[in-house]
PDB file of C-alpha atoms in Angstrom:
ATOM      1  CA  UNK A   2     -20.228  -3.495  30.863  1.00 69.00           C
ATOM      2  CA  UNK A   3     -17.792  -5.951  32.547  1.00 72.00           C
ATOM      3  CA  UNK A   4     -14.228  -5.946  31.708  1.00 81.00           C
ATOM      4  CA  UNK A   5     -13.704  -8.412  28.810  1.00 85.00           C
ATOM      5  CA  UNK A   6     -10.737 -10.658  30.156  1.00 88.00           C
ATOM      6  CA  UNK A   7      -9.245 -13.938  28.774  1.00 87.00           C
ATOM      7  CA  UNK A   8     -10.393 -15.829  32.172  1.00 88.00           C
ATOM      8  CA  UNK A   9     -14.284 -15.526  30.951  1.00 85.00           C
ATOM      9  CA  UNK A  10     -12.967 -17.027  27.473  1.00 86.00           C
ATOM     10  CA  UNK A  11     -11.384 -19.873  28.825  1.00 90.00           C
ATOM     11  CA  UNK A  12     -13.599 -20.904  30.970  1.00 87.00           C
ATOM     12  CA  UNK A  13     -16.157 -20.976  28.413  1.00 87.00           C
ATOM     13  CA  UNK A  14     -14.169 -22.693  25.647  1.00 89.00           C
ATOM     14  CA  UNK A  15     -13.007 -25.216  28.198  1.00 90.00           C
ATOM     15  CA  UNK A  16     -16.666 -26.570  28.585  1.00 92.00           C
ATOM     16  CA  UNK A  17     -16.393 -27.099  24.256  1.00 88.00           C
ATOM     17  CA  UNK A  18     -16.319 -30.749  23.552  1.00 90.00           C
ATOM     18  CA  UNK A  19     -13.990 -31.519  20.862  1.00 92.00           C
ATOM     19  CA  UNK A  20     -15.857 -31.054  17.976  1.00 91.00           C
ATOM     20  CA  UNK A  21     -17.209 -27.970  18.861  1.00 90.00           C
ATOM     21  CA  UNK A  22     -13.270 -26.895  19.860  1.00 88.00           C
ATOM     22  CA  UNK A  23     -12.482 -28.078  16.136  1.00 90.00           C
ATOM     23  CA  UNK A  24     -15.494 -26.326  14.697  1.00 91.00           C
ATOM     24  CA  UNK A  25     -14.018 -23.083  16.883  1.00 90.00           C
ATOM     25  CA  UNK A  26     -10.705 -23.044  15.621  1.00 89.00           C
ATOM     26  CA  UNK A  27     -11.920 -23.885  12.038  1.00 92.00           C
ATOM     27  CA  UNK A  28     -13.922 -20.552  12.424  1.00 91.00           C
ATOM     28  CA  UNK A  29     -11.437 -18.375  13.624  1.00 90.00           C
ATOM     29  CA  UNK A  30      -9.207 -19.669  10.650  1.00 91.00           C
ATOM     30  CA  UNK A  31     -11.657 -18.420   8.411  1.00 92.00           C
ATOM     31  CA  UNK A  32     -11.959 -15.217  10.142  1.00 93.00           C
ATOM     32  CA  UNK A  33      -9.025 -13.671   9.190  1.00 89.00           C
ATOM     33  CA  UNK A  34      -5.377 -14.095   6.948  1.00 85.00           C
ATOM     34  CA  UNK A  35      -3.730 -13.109  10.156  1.00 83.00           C
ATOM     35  CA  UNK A  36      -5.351 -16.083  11.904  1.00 85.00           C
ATOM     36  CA  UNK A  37      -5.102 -18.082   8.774  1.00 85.00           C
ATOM     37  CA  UNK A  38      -0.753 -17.090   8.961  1.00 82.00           C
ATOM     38  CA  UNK A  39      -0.780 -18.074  12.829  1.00 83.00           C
ATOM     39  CA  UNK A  40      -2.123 -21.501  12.486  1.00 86.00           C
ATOM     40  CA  UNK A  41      -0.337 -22.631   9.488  1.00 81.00           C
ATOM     41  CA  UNK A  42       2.602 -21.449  11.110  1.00 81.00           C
ATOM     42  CA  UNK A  43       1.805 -23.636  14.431  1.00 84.00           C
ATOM     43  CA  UNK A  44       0.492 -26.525  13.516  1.00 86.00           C
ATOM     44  CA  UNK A  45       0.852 -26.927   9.398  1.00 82.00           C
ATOM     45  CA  UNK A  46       4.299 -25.955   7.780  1.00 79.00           C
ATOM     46  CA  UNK A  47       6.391 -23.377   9.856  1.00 79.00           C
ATOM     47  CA  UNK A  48       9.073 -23.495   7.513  1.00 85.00           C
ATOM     48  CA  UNK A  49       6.910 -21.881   4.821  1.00 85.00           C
ATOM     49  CA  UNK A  50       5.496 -19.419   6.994  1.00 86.00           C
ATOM     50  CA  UNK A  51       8.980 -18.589   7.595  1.00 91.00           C
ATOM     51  CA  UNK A  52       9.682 -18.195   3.750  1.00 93.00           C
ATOM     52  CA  UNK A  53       6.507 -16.289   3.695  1.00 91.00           C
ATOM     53  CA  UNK A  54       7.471 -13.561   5.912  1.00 94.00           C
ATOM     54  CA  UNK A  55      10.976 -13.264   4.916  1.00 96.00           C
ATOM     55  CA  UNK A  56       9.676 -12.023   1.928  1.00 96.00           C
ATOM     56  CA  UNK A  57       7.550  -9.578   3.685  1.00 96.00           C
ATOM     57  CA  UNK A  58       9.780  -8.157   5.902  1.00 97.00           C
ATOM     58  CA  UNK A  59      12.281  -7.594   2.699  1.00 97.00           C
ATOM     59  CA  UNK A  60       9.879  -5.893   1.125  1.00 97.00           C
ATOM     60  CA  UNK A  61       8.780  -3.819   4.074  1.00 97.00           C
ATOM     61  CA  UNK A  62      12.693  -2.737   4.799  1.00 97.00           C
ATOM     62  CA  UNK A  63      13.842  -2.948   1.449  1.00 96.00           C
ATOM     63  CA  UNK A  64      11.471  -1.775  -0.913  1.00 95.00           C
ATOM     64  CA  UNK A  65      11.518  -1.069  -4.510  1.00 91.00           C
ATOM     65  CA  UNK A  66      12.483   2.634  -4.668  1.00 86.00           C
ATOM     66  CA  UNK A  67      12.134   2.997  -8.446  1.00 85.00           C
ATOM     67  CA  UNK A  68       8.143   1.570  -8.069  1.00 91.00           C
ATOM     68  CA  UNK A  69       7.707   4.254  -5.169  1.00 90.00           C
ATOM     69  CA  UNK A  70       7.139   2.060  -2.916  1.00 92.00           C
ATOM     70  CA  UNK A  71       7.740   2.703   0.920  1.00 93.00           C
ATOM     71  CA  UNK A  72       9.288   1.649   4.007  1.00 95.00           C
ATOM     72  CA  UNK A  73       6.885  -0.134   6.143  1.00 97.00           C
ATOM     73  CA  UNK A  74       8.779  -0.413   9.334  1.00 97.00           C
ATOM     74  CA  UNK A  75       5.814  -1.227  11.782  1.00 97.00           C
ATOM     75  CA  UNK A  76       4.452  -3.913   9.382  1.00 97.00           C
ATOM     76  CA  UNK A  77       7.418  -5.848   9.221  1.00 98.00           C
ATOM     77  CA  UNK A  78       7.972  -5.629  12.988  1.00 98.00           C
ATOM     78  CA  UNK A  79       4.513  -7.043  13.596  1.00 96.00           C
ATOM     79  CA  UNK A  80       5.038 -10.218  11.285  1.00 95.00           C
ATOM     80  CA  UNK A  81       8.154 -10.572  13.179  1.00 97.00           C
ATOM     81  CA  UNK A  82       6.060 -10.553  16.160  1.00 96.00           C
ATOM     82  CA  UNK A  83       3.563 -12.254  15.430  1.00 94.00           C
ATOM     83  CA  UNK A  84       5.644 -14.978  13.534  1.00 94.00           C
ATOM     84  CA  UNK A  85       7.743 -15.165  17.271  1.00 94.00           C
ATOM     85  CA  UNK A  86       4.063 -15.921  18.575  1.00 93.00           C
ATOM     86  CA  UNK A  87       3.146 -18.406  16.370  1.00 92.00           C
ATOM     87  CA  UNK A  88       6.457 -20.215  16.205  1.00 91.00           C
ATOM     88  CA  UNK A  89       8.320 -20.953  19.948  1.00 91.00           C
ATOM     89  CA  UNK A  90      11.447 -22.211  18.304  1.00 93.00           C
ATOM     90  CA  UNK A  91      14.298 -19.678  18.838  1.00 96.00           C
ATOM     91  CA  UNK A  92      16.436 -20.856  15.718  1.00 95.00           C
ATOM     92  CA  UNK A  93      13.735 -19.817  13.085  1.00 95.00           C
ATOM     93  CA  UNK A  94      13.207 -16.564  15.376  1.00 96.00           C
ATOM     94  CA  UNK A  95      16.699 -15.502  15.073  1.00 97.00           C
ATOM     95  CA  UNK A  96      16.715 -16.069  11.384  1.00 97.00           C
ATOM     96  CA  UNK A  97      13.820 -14.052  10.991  1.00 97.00           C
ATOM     97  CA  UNK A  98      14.946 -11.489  13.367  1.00 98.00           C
ATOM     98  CA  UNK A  99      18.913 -10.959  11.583  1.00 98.00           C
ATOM     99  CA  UNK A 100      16.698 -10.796   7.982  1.00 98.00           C
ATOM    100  CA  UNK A 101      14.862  -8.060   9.502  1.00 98.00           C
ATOM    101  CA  UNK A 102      18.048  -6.530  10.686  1.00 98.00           C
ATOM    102  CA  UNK A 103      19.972  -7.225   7.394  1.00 98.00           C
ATOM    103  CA  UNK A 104      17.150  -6.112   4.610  1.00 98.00           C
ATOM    104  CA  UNK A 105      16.841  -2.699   7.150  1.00 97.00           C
ATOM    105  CA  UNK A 106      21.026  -1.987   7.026  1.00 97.00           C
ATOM    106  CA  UNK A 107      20.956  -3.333   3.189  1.00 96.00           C
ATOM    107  CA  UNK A 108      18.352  -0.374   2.655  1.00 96.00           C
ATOM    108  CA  UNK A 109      19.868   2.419   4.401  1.00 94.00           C
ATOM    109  CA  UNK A 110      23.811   1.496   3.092  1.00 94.00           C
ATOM    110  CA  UNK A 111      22.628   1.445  -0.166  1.00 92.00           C
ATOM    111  CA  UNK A 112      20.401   4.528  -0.092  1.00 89.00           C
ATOM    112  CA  UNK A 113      21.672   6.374   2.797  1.00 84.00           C
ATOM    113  CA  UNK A 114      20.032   8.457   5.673  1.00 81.00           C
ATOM    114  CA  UNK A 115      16.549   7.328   7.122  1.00 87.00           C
ATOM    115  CA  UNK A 116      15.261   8.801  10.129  1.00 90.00           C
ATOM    116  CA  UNK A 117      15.640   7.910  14.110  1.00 90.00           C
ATOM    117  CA  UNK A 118      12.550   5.941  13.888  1.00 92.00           C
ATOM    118  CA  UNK A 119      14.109   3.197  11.366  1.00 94.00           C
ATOM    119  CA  UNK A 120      17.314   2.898  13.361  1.00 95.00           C
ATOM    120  CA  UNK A 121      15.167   2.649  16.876  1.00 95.00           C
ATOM    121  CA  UNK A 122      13.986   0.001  15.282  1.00 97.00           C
ATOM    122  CA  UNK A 123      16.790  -1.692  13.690  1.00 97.00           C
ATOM    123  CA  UNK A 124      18.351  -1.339  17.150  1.00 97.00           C
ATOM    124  CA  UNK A 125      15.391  -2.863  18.882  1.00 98.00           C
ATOM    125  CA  UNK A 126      15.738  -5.965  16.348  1.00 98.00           C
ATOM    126  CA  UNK A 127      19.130  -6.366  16.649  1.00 98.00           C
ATOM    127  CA  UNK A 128      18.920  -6.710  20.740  1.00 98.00           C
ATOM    128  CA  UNK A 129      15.753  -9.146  20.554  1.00 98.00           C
ATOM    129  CA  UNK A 130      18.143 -11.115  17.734  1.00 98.00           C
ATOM    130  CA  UNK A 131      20.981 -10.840  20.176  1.00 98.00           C
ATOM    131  CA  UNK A 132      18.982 -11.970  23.020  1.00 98.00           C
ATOM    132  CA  UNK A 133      17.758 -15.301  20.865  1.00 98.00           C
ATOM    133  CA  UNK A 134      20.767 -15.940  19.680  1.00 98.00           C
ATOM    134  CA  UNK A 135      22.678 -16.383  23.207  1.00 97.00           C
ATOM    135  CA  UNK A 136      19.820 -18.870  23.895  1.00 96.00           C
ATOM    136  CA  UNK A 137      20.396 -20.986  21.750  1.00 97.00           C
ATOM    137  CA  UNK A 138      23.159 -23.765  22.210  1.00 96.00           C
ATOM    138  CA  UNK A 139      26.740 -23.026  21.720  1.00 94.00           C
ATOM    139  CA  UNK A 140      26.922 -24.963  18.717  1.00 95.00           C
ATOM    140  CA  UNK A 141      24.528 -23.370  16.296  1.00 97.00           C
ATOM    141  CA  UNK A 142      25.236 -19.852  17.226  1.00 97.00           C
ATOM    142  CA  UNK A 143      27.974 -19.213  14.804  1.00 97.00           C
ATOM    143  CA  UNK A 144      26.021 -18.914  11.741  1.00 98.00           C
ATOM    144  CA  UNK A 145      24.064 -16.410  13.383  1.00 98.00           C
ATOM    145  CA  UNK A 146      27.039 -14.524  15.071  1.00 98.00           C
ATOM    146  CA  UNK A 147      28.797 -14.487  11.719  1.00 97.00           C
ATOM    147  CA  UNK A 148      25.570 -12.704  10.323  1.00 98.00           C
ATOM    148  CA  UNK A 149      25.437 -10.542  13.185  1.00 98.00           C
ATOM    149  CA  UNK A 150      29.051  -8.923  12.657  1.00 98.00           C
ATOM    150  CA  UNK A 151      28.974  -9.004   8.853  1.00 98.00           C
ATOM    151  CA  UNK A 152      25.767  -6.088   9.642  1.00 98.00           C
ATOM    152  CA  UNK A 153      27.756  -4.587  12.142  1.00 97.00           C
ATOM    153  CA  UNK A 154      30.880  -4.024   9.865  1.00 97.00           C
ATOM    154  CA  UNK A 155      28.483  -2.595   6.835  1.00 96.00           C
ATOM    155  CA  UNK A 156      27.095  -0.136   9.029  1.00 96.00           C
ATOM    156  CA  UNK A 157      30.205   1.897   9.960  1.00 93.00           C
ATOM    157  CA  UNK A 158      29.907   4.939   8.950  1.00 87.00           C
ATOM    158  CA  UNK A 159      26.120   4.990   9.386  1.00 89.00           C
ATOM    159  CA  UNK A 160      24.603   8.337  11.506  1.00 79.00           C
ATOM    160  CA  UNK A 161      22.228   8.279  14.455  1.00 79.00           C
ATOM    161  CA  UNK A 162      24.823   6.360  16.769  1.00 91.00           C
ATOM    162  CA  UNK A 163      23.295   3.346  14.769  1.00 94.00           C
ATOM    163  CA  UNK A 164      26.871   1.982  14.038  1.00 95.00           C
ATOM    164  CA  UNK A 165      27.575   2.648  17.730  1.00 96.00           C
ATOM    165  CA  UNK A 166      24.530   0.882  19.068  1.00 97.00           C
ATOM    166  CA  UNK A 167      25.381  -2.352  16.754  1.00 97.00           C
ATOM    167  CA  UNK A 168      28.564  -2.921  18.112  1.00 97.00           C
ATOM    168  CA  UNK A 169      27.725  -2.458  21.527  1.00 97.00           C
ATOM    169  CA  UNK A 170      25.035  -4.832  21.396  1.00 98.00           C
ATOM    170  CA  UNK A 171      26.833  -7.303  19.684  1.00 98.00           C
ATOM    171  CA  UNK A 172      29.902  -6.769  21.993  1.00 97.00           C
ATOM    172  CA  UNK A 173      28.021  -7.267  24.837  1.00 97.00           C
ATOM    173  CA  UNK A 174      26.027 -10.562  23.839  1.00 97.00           C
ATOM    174  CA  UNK A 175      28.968 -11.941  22.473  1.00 96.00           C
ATOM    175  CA  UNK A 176      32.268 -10.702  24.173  1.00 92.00           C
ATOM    176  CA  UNK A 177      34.980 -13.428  23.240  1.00 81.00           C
TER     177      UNK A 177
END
């Protein structure tokens, strides 16, 4: 069986006149809610898409302890991902990115020790956010700096050279 590549794809979909393109993309939205998620986010209302997985990812990293309800660590990383995908505009990524980074350090200050697969994480986040946030113009950093830091102070104190890691990213990306 021959390798299954994206070249064979788009050469097919490229012969699609527009109608049939339309009657593609109409299919694929009705595929999936993941597909559904991507395309509203793309083309329809990216601002509630972004409201939409904020709440997700606070419920993945901050969950309701007293319902028994669990971290979910990978599934709020992939609708980060997959939100970054959908939505090439670095402010909302960076907003999306520090809530992720935020609702994780929230959890763990208020309910201590996780494990050194949460902080990997958290550390991951905070360089993509770091990363995103230098790319964006002088101007409109601030708010996000000023979010950075106030997650670096909170998590003094904080094991698994977490702490450490935060302040060495964020001294690095932003050294004045």
């Amino acid at each position: 069986m021959p390798k299954q590549t994206w070249s064979a794809v788009k050469s097919a979909v490229i012969k699609l006149s527009h109608d049939e393109l339309l009657s593609l993309v109409a299919e694929l939205y009705r595929l999936s809610k993941q597909n559904q998620t991507f395309l509203h986010a793309r083309f329809a209302d990216a601002e509630a898409a972004m409201d939409e997985c904020k709440v997700v990812v606070a419920d993945c990293l901050y969950p309701d302890v007293q319902r028994n309800r669990p971290l979910q660590v990978a599934k709020a990383k992939k609708v980060v991902a997959d939100f970054c995908k959908a939505v090439a505009n670095p402010i909302a990524q960076a907003d999306l990115m520090l809530v992720f980074l935020e609702q994780g350090n929230a959890f763990t200050v208020e309910f201590g020790d996780v494990d050194a697969g949460f902080y990997n994480a958290l550390i991951t986040m905070a360089s993509r956010a770091a990363e995103t946030i230098c790319v964006l113009p002088q101007e409109l950093q601030q708010p996000f700096r000023d979010r950075f830091a106030e997650v670096v102070q909170s998590s003094s104190g904080i094991g698994w050279g977490y702490h450490d890691e935060l302040v060495e990213i964020y001294g690095a990306a932003f050294p004045d």
